[in-house]
């Protein structure tokens, strides 16, 4: 949790690699993915580095594996078959000591257009030149093309002890024998190529690993003796012991007598940011990183985004039925997340959904919760606990009569009548509001106030998180000169607005609700220093409001001048005492703080208004859901003829298609983007700068595969 909140502590280290074991040591580091290498040869051109020829050979091999081998997904049983051009074969014997040089010569001369297979002969054979018994190797060369065949024959004539035979199909065979030979040859080639196709992916990975290792070797520098390579790496402090063990393992595999070792070095450079994630938290971390990678050891918003992001989405998307559909879809992706067909596809839209499956799951679960609070399921309410309102009490109190029911289409329930209102609904909004004609008016007021409350809480939490940065980076003066005036400005104005909302909800009952004043009018009069002609919300309201406005106004000059003046005083005082001589530009610091002050003060107003999108999109989603039910589903349900059952099937299908396409996809994407905006602009800018550099370790697992990119695996 500490790593996710603030990132890993990093250090700069030097690796001393012996020339003979450098390749194996870097290979071990690539398997672990622990370190990020720095370029120690920035002034050397890429084509002038030591291992450029090896990289070119690897690129040529990648080209051969990627282009010259034609892969067709032809199903023979359950195995894919690779289809090649017609082969010719040459076989012979060669001394065991010459086989490696023979193989290298074939590779270099024929550019990889041959396949060499060989096996050691168990018996000792007599050397035709010396007559002594020697160990020999029988080889089989498969090639295609006449020019390649001539090169292969010349190499065999120079290297082979006893050239045996070249196999061709005899032209004088009977027709039946020719067909038989062709059929058996085709079967044999298919078996060979099936076996080769199983190794192609391994070959591609090995070549990519070799290319990556040589690229890293080009970043290293040699010491004065040219016997040791020096590399500089960024590494997490907690992984230093693992790094040492990896270097020891690489030295052991290479058989080096002198082991490679690591040494930490001090530096003033800013390290890259490493935040360890898993498959659940990676999606939320990507949302934060899309705004900007955090500075080194800066507070990371991702742990809080895991909760706040799906919650704010659900506030705008709150519907029990839609949330269940979304959660089930995401749960299906989570359960089959290891399915290769779902992971490796060329459809970018599907890949986006699949990578964000845990985000979608959380959004669906939170939408179920807010749907229960709104008591909204496909625009209908669920009467689970029984309504707290009673119509019968209106008749028992003789407020309503039969004539009232016959003469009025709309009647008003009076909660002041005994027995009409028996208490609030246990969970969420009472289902009777789904039948009320003033339902939209009630929800409009409720959701608007709820949006303001959530917005002020969210922004205040962002301001409070900035204290963790100030304390960690030892900027305690910012607590008093930045954090405190920011928090006072926000709470004295908009925190007071939230207080008035709760006060009005708690103090005024159904009996005196008509006497409740308008909060908006009082909030405007607070800035105008007026309010004599308006009924006060509570005793002493005017004096308190004047005090809060004065505190908010005084916070602005403190926020504007406090930090620059303090730093100027600190610089001059320490300069006279000779403590340090750091160049300080008061004008630059003042300009930066002035921009921050203007942005924050105006942003408090605009950001609070921005949270009203929660109210607007929530109402829009509910109304679209109701319109869709009224214009589609209700039409099918109202048919009372025998054909109504058959007519209901296509109507339900149309309703399902429109629900998924409009309410789930389009409305869901809209709510997602608005929740993203609220986190990036309104929340993260209170404490998160996002100007850091991401830690990019050297890891073979991050190497792309051309087969995976093309969807062949």
XYZ file of C-alpha atoms in Angstrom:
713
model
C 0.000 0.000 0.000
C 2.935 2.330 0.729
C 4.303 1.790 -2.777
C 0.909 2.518 -4.317
C 0.472 5.652 -2.201
C 3.855 7.263 -2.802
C 5.913 5.042 -5.085
C 9.081 3.033 -4.454
C 12.240 4.577 -3.073
C 14.811 4.545 -5.886
C 18.614 4.711 -5.984
C 21.304 5.102 -8.620
C 23.721 2.184 -8.821
C 26.785 1.231 -10.826
C 27.154 -2.266 -12.224
C 30.675 -3.582 -12.809
C 30.337 -6.392 -15.339
C 33.197 -8.581 -16.475
C 33.454 -8.712 -20.265
C 32.975 -12.464 -20.370
C 29.890 -12.477 -18.147
C 28.236 -9.187 -19.201
C 25.885 -10.903 -21.668
C 24.666 -13.458 -19.118
C 24.314 -10.868 -16.348
C 22.186 -8.572 -18.507
C 20.148 -11.593 -19.580
C 19.386 -12.313 -15.915
C 18.394 -8.681 -15.338
C 16.122 -8.802 -18.365
C 14.332 -11.838 -16.982
C 13.710 -10.090 -13.647
C 12.934 -6.562 -14.916
C 14.457 -4.750 -11.939
C 16.528 -1.886 -13.336
C 16.404 0.955 -15.840
C 19.700 1.523 -17.649
C 21.161 4.966 -18.301
C 23.072 5.778 -21.481
C 26.732 6.338 -20.622
C 27.619 7.092 -24.252
C 25.259 9.945 -25.155
C 27.767 11.523 -27.528
C 28.337 8.354 -29.588
C 26.268 7.832 -32.709
C 24.058 4.746 -32.756
C 25.912 3.394 -35.805
C 29.316 3.822 -34.171
C 28.716 1.749 -31.076
C 30.457 -1.514 -30.419
C 27.652 -4.027 -30.885
C 25.935 -2.441 -33.872
C 26.827 -5.401 -36.114
C 25.224 -7.888 -33.736
C 22.059 -5.766 -33.660
C 21.969 -5.727 -37.464
C 22.239 -9.519 -37.533
C 19.351 -9.800 -35.093
C 17.252 -7.454 -37.218
C 18.034 -9.539 -40.298
C 16.966 -12.665 -38.467
C 13.744 -10.946 -37.389
C 13.080 -10.093 -41.018
C 13.617 -13.687 -42.074
C 11.351 -15.077 -39.370
C 8.707 -12.412 -39.946
C 8.589 -12.245 -43.734
C 10.345 -15.141 -45.462
C 8.513 -17.803 -43.421
C 4.927 -17.741 -44.633
C 2.467 -18.779 -41.974
C -0.982 -19.878 -42.936
C -3.597 -20.892 -40.404
C -4.510 -24.122 -42.171
C -6.146 -26.566 -39.818
C -4.945 -30.156 -40.000
C -6.617 -31.612 -36.948
C -5.909 -29.052 -34.206
C -2.408 -27.947 -35.303
C -1.571 -24.985 -37.555
C 0.692 -25.884 -40.499
C 3.448 -23.705 -41.956
C 3.521 -23.874 -45.779
C 6.928 -23.600 -47.456
C 8.474 -23.785 -50.918
C 9.740 -27.172 -52.287
C 12.862 -28.453 -50.465
C 16.014 -30.244 -51.605
C 18.290 -32.219 -49.317
C 22.018 -32.890 -48.938
C 23.480 -35.214 -46.347
C 26.977 -36.247 -45.372
C 29.524 -36.867 -42.623
C 31.777 -34.370 -40.903
C 34.141 -34.460 -37.954
C 32.567 -33.485 -34.676
C 35.149 -30.761 -34.095
C 34.183 -29.060 -37.358
C 30.401 -29.028 -36.975
C 30.203 -25.625 -35.236
C 32.333 -23.867 -37.831
C 30.362 -25.691 -40.547
C 27.065 -24.449 -39.090
C 28.324 -20.857 -38.818
C 29.538 -20.872 -42.401
C 26.177 -22.169 -43.641
C 24.387 -19.431 -41.719
C 26.610 -16.608 -42.956
C 26.794 -17.673 -46.596
C 23.177 -18.761 -47.046
C 21.620 -15.966 -44.949
C 19.551 -18.416 -42.958
C 17.834 -20.015 -45.980
C 18.907 -23.506 -44.892
C 17.873 -25.893 -42.149
C 20.699 -27.968 -40.677
C 19.957 -31.086 -38.683
C 22.754 -33.291 -37.351
C 23.322 -36.169 -34.955
C 26.490 -37.717 -33.575
C 27.440 -41.194 -34.783
C 27.921 -43.533 -31.813
C 30.682 -45.611 -33.465
C 34.197 -44.356 -34.190
C 34.862 -44.016 -37.920
C 38.223 -44.076 -39.662
C 39.545 -40.725 -40.859
C 40.196 -41.080 -44.626
C 43.260 -38.795 -44.391
C 45.033 -40.042 -41.257
C 43.434 -43.434 -40.798
C 42.822 -42.761 -37.099
C 39.408 -43.460 -35.471
C 37.468 -40.215 -34.921
C 34.024 -39.137 -33.792
C 31.870 -38.006 -36.702
C 28.532 -36.297 -37.137
C 25.960 -37.097 -39.788
C 24.152 -34.027 -41.077
C 21.115 -33.280 -43.223
C 20.780 -29.896 -44.943
C 17.363 -28.801 -46.196
C 17.398 -25.903 -48.662
C 15.330 -24.328 -51.392
C 16.454 -22.602 -54.546
C 19.179 -23.488 -57.062
C 21.551 -20.674 -56.065
C 21.414 -21.677 -52.418
C 21.969 -25.295 -53.473
C 25.182 -24.431 -55.302
C 26.507 -22.561 -52.258
C 25.621 -25.505 -50.003
C 27.425 -27.977 -52.286
C 30.594 -25.861 -52.307
C 30.583 -25.621 -48.508
C 30.031 -29.388 -48.230
C 32.865 -30.101 -50.664
C 35.221 -28.013 -48.536
C 34.116 -29.222 -45.099
C 32.773 -32.763 -45.368
C 34.986 -35.824 -45.005
C 32.810 -38.028 -47.140
C 30.185 -36.416 -49.323
C 27.415 -38.935 -49.698
C 24.472 -38.030 -51.923
C 22.010 -35.376 -53.041
C 18.412 -36.587 -53.131
C 16.249 -35.751 -56.122
C 13.137 -37.446 -57.444
C 14.059 -39.825 -60.325
C 12.206 -38.823 -63.536
C 11.893 -42.409 -64.896
C 9.691 -43.762 -62.085
C 6.273 -45.123 -63.039
C 3.297 -42.828 -62.539
C 2.067 -44.752 -59.509
C 5.465 -44.585 -57.835
C 5.745 -40.851 -58.529
C 2.371 -40.182 -56.874
C 3.318 -42.368 -53.934
C 6.659 -40.617 -53.483
C 5.054 -37.181 -53.801
C 2.376 -38.081 -51.256
C 4.892 -39.433 -48.744
C 7.193 -36.477 -49.305
C 4.302 -34.112 -48.700
C 3.400 -35.907 -45.473
C 6.994 -35.792 -44.324
C 7.285 -32.086 -45.066
C 4.094 -31.403 -43.161
C 5.454 -33.236 -40.130
C 8.747 -31.360 -40.326
C 7.041 -28.027 -40.751
C 4.563 -28.710 -37.946
C 7.496 -29.339 -35.651
C 9.262 -26.223 -36.926
C 6.133 -24.092 -36.489
C 6.101 -24.972 -32.805
C 9.574 -23.464 -32.464
C 9.037 -20.308 -34.512
C 7.618 -18.364 -31.593
C 10.574 -19.403 -29.421
C 12.970 -18.314 -32.146
C 11.307 -14.903 -32.393
C 11.533 -14.379 -28.639
C 15.169 -15.465 -28.510
C 16.162 -13.110 -31.316
C 14.346 -10.213 -29.640
C 16.113 -10.992 -26.368
C 19.505 -11.040 -28.082
C 18.799 -7.730 -29.791
C 17.702 -6.160 -26.502
C 20.813 -7.403 -24.679
C 23.150 -5.988 -27.319
C 21.245 -2.706 -27.206
C 21.861 -2.525 -23.447
C 25.530 -3.403 -23.933
C 25.810 -0.374 -26.217
C 24.671 1.799 -23.292
C 27.571 0.629 -21.130
C 31.078 2.029 -21.061
C 34.431 0.320 -20.605
C 36.852 1.000 -17.800
C 40.439 2.061 -18.456
C 41.608 -1.560 -18.819
C 38.848 -2.457 -21.319
C 38.220 -5.639 -19.323
C 35.183 -4.493 -17.373
C 31.919 -2.914 -18.473
C 30.364 -0.200 -16.331
C 26.622 0.431 -16.356
C 24.495 2.883 -14.400
C 20.979 1.868 -13.460
C 18.000 3.140 -11.496
C 16.835 0.453 -9.128
C 14.330 0.230 -6.253
C 16.158 0.196 -2.934
C 14.246 -2.891 -1.788
C 15.414 -4.816 -4.881
C 19.166 -4.275 -4.369
C 19.643 -7.756 -2.785
C 17.791 -9.355 -5.699
C 20.004 -7.397 -8.111
C 23.139 -8.732 -6.435
C 21.865 -12.302 -6.651
C 21.086 -11.833 -10.351
C 24.642 -10.655 -11.052
C 26.038 -13.609 -9.119
C 23.860 -16.004 -11.115
C 24.962 -14.458 -14.412
C 28.612 -14.743 -13.425
C 28.110 -18.372 -12.422
C 26.445 -19.296 -15.732
C 29.218 -17.663 -17.756
C 31.922 -19.378 -15.720
C 33.651 -16.091 -14.910
C 36.373 -16.261 -12.282
C 35.822 -12.640 -11.210
C 32.197 -11.955 -10.195
C 30.239 -8.892 -11.249
C 29.006 -6.603 -8.499
C 26.856 -3.535 -7.829
C 27.671 -0.325 -5.998
C 25.241 2.433 -4.934
C 26.330 5.959 -5.831
C 24.982 9.303 -4.582
C 23.256 11.601 -7.076
C 21.288 14.829 -7.236
C 19.322 13.722 -10.291
C 15.603 13.174 -9.837
C 14.861 9.424 -9.994
C 12.052 8.015 -12.106
C 8.738 7.117 -10.513
C 7.925 3.460 -9.880
C 4.494 2.497 -8.591
C 3.932 -1.224 -8.331
C 0.485 -2.346 -9.432
C -1.397 -5.562 -9.968
C -4.081 -6.500 -12.456
C -6.737 -4.799 -10.313
C -4.993 -1.502 -9.576
C -3.247 -1.124 -12.962
C -6.381 0.197 -14.684
C -6.896 2.942 -12.100
C -3.190 3.797 -12.208
C -3.454 4.188 -15.985
C -6.233 6.743 -15.451
C -3.889 8.784 -13.257
C -0.891 8.356 -15.577
C -2.951 9.568 -18.518
C -3.087 12.932 -16.719
C 0.644 12.801 -15.978
C 3.192 10.596 -14.249
C 3.661 11.693 -10.672
C 6.860 13.281 -9.424
C 9.253 11.119 -7.466
C 7.699 10.192 -4.086
C 4.687 12.422 -4.681
C 1.318 11.356 -3.294
C -0.346 9.099 -5.829
C -4.110 9.650 -6.384
C -4.666 6.070 -7.601
C -5.541 4.461 -4.213
C -8.305 7.015 -3.695
C -9.365 6.880 -7.342
C -10.226 3.198 -6.864
C -13.184 4.327 -4.745
C -13.984 7.877 -5.848
C -13.907 7.284 -9.604
C -16.517 4.492 -9.803
C -18.581 6.258 -7.127
C -18.801 9.550 -9.035
C -19.527 7.564 -12.192
C -22.333 5.754 -10.393
C -23.805 9.027 -9.124
C -24.366 9.994 -12.763
C -25.251 6.473 -13.918
C -27.292 5.269 -10.943
C -29.653 2.517 -12.061
C -29.966 -0.899 -10.462
C -30.759 -2.762 -13.693
C -28.093 -1.071 -15.785
C -25.555 -1.596 -13.023
C -26.304 -5.330 -12.875
C -25.816 -5.685 -16.639
C -22.528 -3.775 -16.514
C -21.257 -5.732 -13.513
C -22.125 -9.107 -15.106
C -20.375 -8.138 -18.336
C -17.250 -7.101 -16.427
C -17.411 -10.216 -14.236
C -17.450 -12.385 -17.369
C -14.287 -10.648 -18.630
C -12.635 -11.079 -15.228
C -13.433 -14.802 -15.060
C -12.052 -15.382 -18.587
C -9.170 -12.919 -18.351
C -6.614 -15.642 -19.143
C -8.326 -16.587 -22.397
C -5.822 -15.857 -25.176
C -8.540 -15.169 -27.737
C -9.943 -12.390 -25.554
C -6.529 -10.919 -24.729
C -4.868 -10.955 -28.146
C -7.196 -9.376 -30.664
C -6.783 -6.686 -33.303
C -9.924 -4.849 -32.206
C -8.685 -1.781 -30.324
C -12.127 -0.988 -28.916
C -12.432 -4.456 -27.427
C -8.875 -4.254 -26.044
C -9.786 -1.015 -24.291
C -12.806 -2.622 -22.634
C -10.836 -5.735 -21.698
C -7.953 -3.811 -20.133
C -10.446 -1.841 -18.051
C -12.506 -4.840 -16.933
C -11.895 -4.198 -13.229
C -12.824 -0.539 -13.626
C -16.061 -1.558 -15.350
C -16.734 -4.093 -12.592
C -16.340 -1.449 -9.900
C -18.484 1.011 -11.837
C -21.202 -1.620 -12.180
C -21.144 -2.478 -8.466
C -21.301 1.172 -7.434
C -24.102 1.755 -9.935
C -26.063 -1.007 -8.225
C -25.585 0.811 -4.920
C -26.622 4.239 -6.235
C -29.504 2.565 -8.076
C -30.744 1.292 -4.720
C -30.332 4.778 -3.226
C -32.242 6.347 -6.125
C -34.643 3.358 -6.049
C -34.407 3.230 -9.832
C -34.389 0.028 -11.896
C -35.045 0.563 -15.612
C -36.927 3.741 -14.592
C -39.111 1.769 -12.151
C -39.001 1.757 -8.352
C -38.785 -1.322 -6.142
C -41.122 -1.474 -3.157
C -38.983 -3.788 -1.030
C -39.697 -2.490 2.485
C -43.084 -0.906 1.898
C -43.717 2.796 1.407
C -43.668 5.142 4.373
C -46.627 7.094 2.944
C -50.251 6.043 3.436
C -53.191 7.104 1.261
C -55.681 5.502 3.624
C -54.921 8.046 6.343
C -56.156 10.869 4.110
C -59.592 9.192 3.932
C -59.666 8.335 7.613
C -58.977 11.969 8.491
C -61.716 12.925 5.997
C -59.329 15.194 4.086
C -60.147 13.330 0.864
C -63.644 12.388 -0.169
C -65.068 10.422 -3.068
C -65.896 13.645 -4.872
C -62.285 14.764 -4.654
C -61.101 11.567 -6.337
C -63.659 11.825 -9.124
C -63.060 15.521 -9.777
C -59.260 15.731 -9.579
C -56.575 13.892 -11.498
C -53.861 14.986 -9.058
C -54.139 14.913 -5.264
C -51.576 15.976 -2.681
C -50.585 13.883 0.310
C -50.250 16.074 3.389
C -47.551 14.766 5.769
C -48.966 16.920 8.539
C -52.027 14.658 8.681
C -51.600 11.958 11.272
C -50.740 8.572 9.724
C -49.925 9.867 6.234
C -46.151 9.837 6.688
C -44.978 7.024 8.933
C -41.229 7.510 8.570
C -38.489 7.499 5.935
C -37.854 4.566 3.617
C -35.120 2.308 5.084
C -32.868 2.424 2.012
C -32.950 5.162 -0.575
C -35.882 7.128 -1.935
C -39.414 6.065 -1.140
C -41.012 4.190 -4.092
C -44.116 6.381 -3.921
C -42.128 9.159 -5.608
C -42.164 7.102 -8.796
C -45.933 7.763 -8.967
C -45.792 11.424 -7.944
C -46.363 14.160 -10.515
C -43.777 16.372 -8.781
C -41.142 13.615 -8.814
C -38.836 15.529 -11.137
C -39.014 18.639 -8.947
C -38.126 16.630 -5.854
C -35.237 14.765 -7.521
C -33.972 17.969 -9.090
C -33.583 19.646 -5.684
C -32.204 16.516 -4.027
C -29.561 15.723 -6.655
C -28.435 19.324 -7.067
C -27.716 19.695 -3.352
C -26.107 16.249 -3.277
C -23.763 17.250 -6.118
C -22.603 20.369 -4.268
C -21.981 18.386 -1.081
C -19.977 15.680 -2.883
C -18.003 18.288 -4.809
C -16.946 20.284 -1.745
C -15.972 17.090 0.116
C -13.982 15.835 -2.874
C -12.110 19.118 -3.337
C -11.433 19.493 0.403
C -9.987 15.992 0.479
C -7.659 16.924 -2.392
C -6.445 20.011 -0.516
C -5.838 17.917 2.629
C -3.760 15.404 0.644
C -1.339 18.191 -0.257
C -0.162 18.182 3.374
C 1.431 14.756 2.815
C 3.582 16.249 0.061
C 4.600 19.251 2.158
C 5.585 17.082 5.112
C 7.436 14.505 3.022
C 9.458 17.067 1.061
C 10.122 19.087 4.242
C 8.246 22.196 3.184
C 6.557 22.935 6.480
C 6.233 26.612 5.584
C 3.781 25.579 2.848
C 1.485 24.157 5.525
C 0.920 27.626 6.961
C 1.371 29.761 3.840
C -0.337 27.578 1.204
C -2.422 24.779 2.699
C -4.052 26.750 5.523
C -5.229 29.743 3.401
C -6.433 27.381 0.659
C -8.485 25.319 3.087
C -9.897 28.419 4.835
C -10.908 30.008 1.523
C -12.686 26.839 0.397
C -14.467 26.036 3.655
C -15.426 29.598 4.627
C -17.328 29.989 1.370
C -18.402 26.649 -0.052
C -18.078 24.671 3.140
C -20.537 27.147 4.634
C -22.873 26.468 1.700
C -22.834 22.771 2.595
C -23.564 23.696 6.224
C -26.655 25.669 5.175
C -27.919 22.703 3.122
C -27.680 20.322 6.062
C -29.106 22.901 8.461
C -32.156 23.408 6.287
C -32.677 19.647 5.953
C -32.446 19.041 9.702
C -34.210 22.054 11.193
C -37.219 22.630 8.958
C -39.962 19.988 9.118
C -43.079 19.413 7.058
C -45.040 21.829 9.237
C -42.826 24.862 8.642
C -41.279 23.859 5.293
C -43.124 26.659 3.541
C -41.276 29.163 5.743
C -37.837 27.797 4.825
C -35.788 30.492 3.029
C -33.867 29.965 -0.204
C -30.259 28.900 0.344
C -29.176 30.374 -2.991
C -30.502 33.824 -2.039
C -28.696 33.685 1.293
C -25.448 32.600 -0.376
C -25.603 35.507 -2.852
C -26.413 37.982 -0.069
C -23.406 36.671 1.826
C -21.059 38.159 -0.790
C -23.116 41.355 -1.128
C -23.163 41.896 2.640
C -26.937 42.198 2.458
C -29.862 40.271 3.848
C -31.908 42.705 5.928
C -35.035 42.105 3.862
C -34.727 38.295 3.866
C -35.795 35.973 6.656
C -32.626 34.607 8.339
C -31.926 30.910 8.301
C -30.812 30.931 11.952
C -30.108 33.574 14.645
C -26.828 35.460 14.199
C -26.524 34.458 10.568
C -25.463 37.885 9.276
C -22.573 38.291 11.696
C -21.223 34.812 11.019
C -21.414 35.296 7.259
C -19.509 38.599 7.452
C -16.830 36.911 9.559
C -16.464 34.034 7.080
C -16.214 36.391 4.110
C -13.521 38.435 5.844
C -11.522 35.278 6.625
C -11.814 34.147 2.999
C -10.740 37.553 1.675
C -7.757 37.740 4.040
C -6.660 34.264 2.948
C -6.019 35.542 -0.584
C -3.096 37.930 0.193
C -1.585 35.339 2.519
C -1.731 32.783 -0.273
C -0.341 35.305 -2.753
C 2.518 36.861 -0.769
C 3.235 34.473 2.094
C 5.424 31.909 0.366
C 7.464 34.293 -1.878
C 8.167 36.708 1.005
C 9.170 33.877 3.336
C 11.539 32.352 0.776
C 13.035 35.792 0.082
C 13.615 36.337 3.801
C 15.016 32.840 4.208
C 17.404 33.328 1.292
C 18.718 36.701 2.471
C 19.136 35.545 6.057
C 21.000 32.354 5.169
C 23.068 34.233 2.584
C 24.338 36.662 5.217
C 25.137 33.832 7.567
C 26.957 31.985 4.789
C 24.806 28.871 5.066
C 24.313 28.378 1.342
C 24.440 30.391 -1.840
C 21.535 29.191 -3.921
C 20.358 31.568 -6.591
C 16.878 32.850 -5.766
C 14.653 34.858 -8.112
C 11.915 36.615 -6.168
C 10.105 37.801 -9.329
C 9.913 34.281 -10.712
C 8.626 32.860 -7.419
C 6.095 35.675 -7.042
C 4.805 35.201 -10.588
C 4.418 31.462 -10.039
C 2.547 31.983 -6.776
C 0.326 34.688 -8.317
C -0.734 32.318 -11.090
C -1.435 29.598 -8.519
C -3.483 31.976 -6.347
C -5.632 33.226 -9.218
C -6.135 29.705 -10.518
C -7.088 28.336 -7.113
C -9.480 31.120 -6.066
C -11.311 31.214 -9.375
C -11.119 27.438 -9.563
C -12.960 27.012 -6.283
C -15.952 28.751 -7.851
C -15.774 27.055 -11.238
C -14.906 23.640 -9.816
C -17.851 23.701 -7.417
C -20.132 24.570 -10.323
C -18.460 21.808 -12.347
C -19.664 19.185 -9.890
C -23.224 20.085 -10.876
C -22.630 17.776 -13.829
C -23.370 14.980 -11.344
C -26.873 16.384 -10.983
C -27.385 17.049 -14.704
C -26.204 13.660 -15.980
C -28.059 11.770 -13.268
C -31.339 13.425 -14.249
C -30.586 12.926 -17.947
C -29.914 9.213 -17.457
C -33.107 8.738 -15.439
C -35.216 10.612 -17.988
C -33.766 8.720 -20.951
C -34.471 5.454 -19.171
C -38.052 6.527 -18.504
C -38.593 7.672 -22.093
C -37.247 4.367 -23.406
C -39.583 2.404 -21.127
C -42.596 4.547 -22.009
C -42.113 4.572 -25.781
C -40.995 0.968 -26.261
C -41.679 -1.453 -23.436
C -44.996 -0.027 -22.284
C -46.397 -0.319 -25.826
C -45.857 -4.073 -25.800
C -47.151 -4.554 -22.268
C -50.400 -2.702 -22.951
C -51.532 -5.050 -25.724
C -54.199 -7.283 -24.209
C -54.968 -9.378 -27.314
C -53.737 -12.885 -28.013
C -51.108 -11.451 -30.370
C -49.674 -9.406 -27.554
C -47.435 -12.264 -26.414
C -45.893 -12.630 -29.885
C -45.602 -8.860 -30.261
C -43.832 -8.602 -26.892
C -40.841 -10.642 -28.105
C -39.599 -8.160 -30.765
C -40.524 -5.260 -28.494
C -38.355 -6.679 -25.718
C -35.560 -7.272 -28.220
C -35.762 -3.658 -29.384
C -35.836 -2.476 -25.780
C -32.746 -4.544 -24.944
C -30.818 -3.263 -27.993
C -31.668 0.362 -27.269
C -30.865 -0.069 -23.574
C -27.423 -1.486 -24.297
C -26.523 0.864 -27.145
C -27.890 4.135 -25.742
C -28.062 3.845 -21.959
C -25.152 1.498 -21.301
C -22.653 2.365 -24.036
C -23.347 6.009 -24.914
C -24.506 7.184 -21.497
C -21.864 5.059 -19.798
C -19.118 6.578 -21.937
C -20.452 10.069 -21.227
C -20.503 9.461 -17.463
C -17.015 7.933 -17.661
C -15.583 11.015 -19.387
C -17.246 13.387 -16.926
C -15.924 11.389 -13.957
C -12.495 11.518 -15.587
C -12.743 15.293 -15.871
C -13.749 15.666 -12.225
C -10.694 13.700 -11.105
C -8.167 15.321 -13.408
C -9.223 18.957 -13.046
C -11.218 19.346 -9.847
C -9.478 16.789 -7.621
C -5.908 16.090 -8.721
C -4.861 19.695 -9.355
C -5.205 20.378 -5.617
C -2.144 18.269 -4.744
C -0.821 16.386 -7.796
C 1.592 17.927 -10.299
C 2.072 14.922 -12.602
C 5.347 16.109 -14.179
C 7.512 13.113 -13.333
C 9.183 10.437 -15.457
C 7.933 6.866 -15.414
C 10.307 4.059 -14.458
C 10.889 1.898 -17.543
C 12.758 -1.259 -16.505
C 14.710 -3.453 -18.868
C 12.448 -6.488 -18.979
C 11.990 -9.217 -21.557
C 8.311 -9.453 -20.645
C 7.800 -5.978 -22.128
C 9.275 -6.953 -25.509
C 6.554 -6.940 -28.185
C 6.061 -10.020 -30.314
C 5.232 -9.622 -33.986
C 3.060 -12.733 -33.774
C 1.036 -11.300 -30.874
C 0.716 -7.981 -32.695
C -0.632 -9.765 -35.781
C -3.002 -11.886 -33.733
C -1.407 -15.183 -34.828
C -0.988 -16.507 -31.308
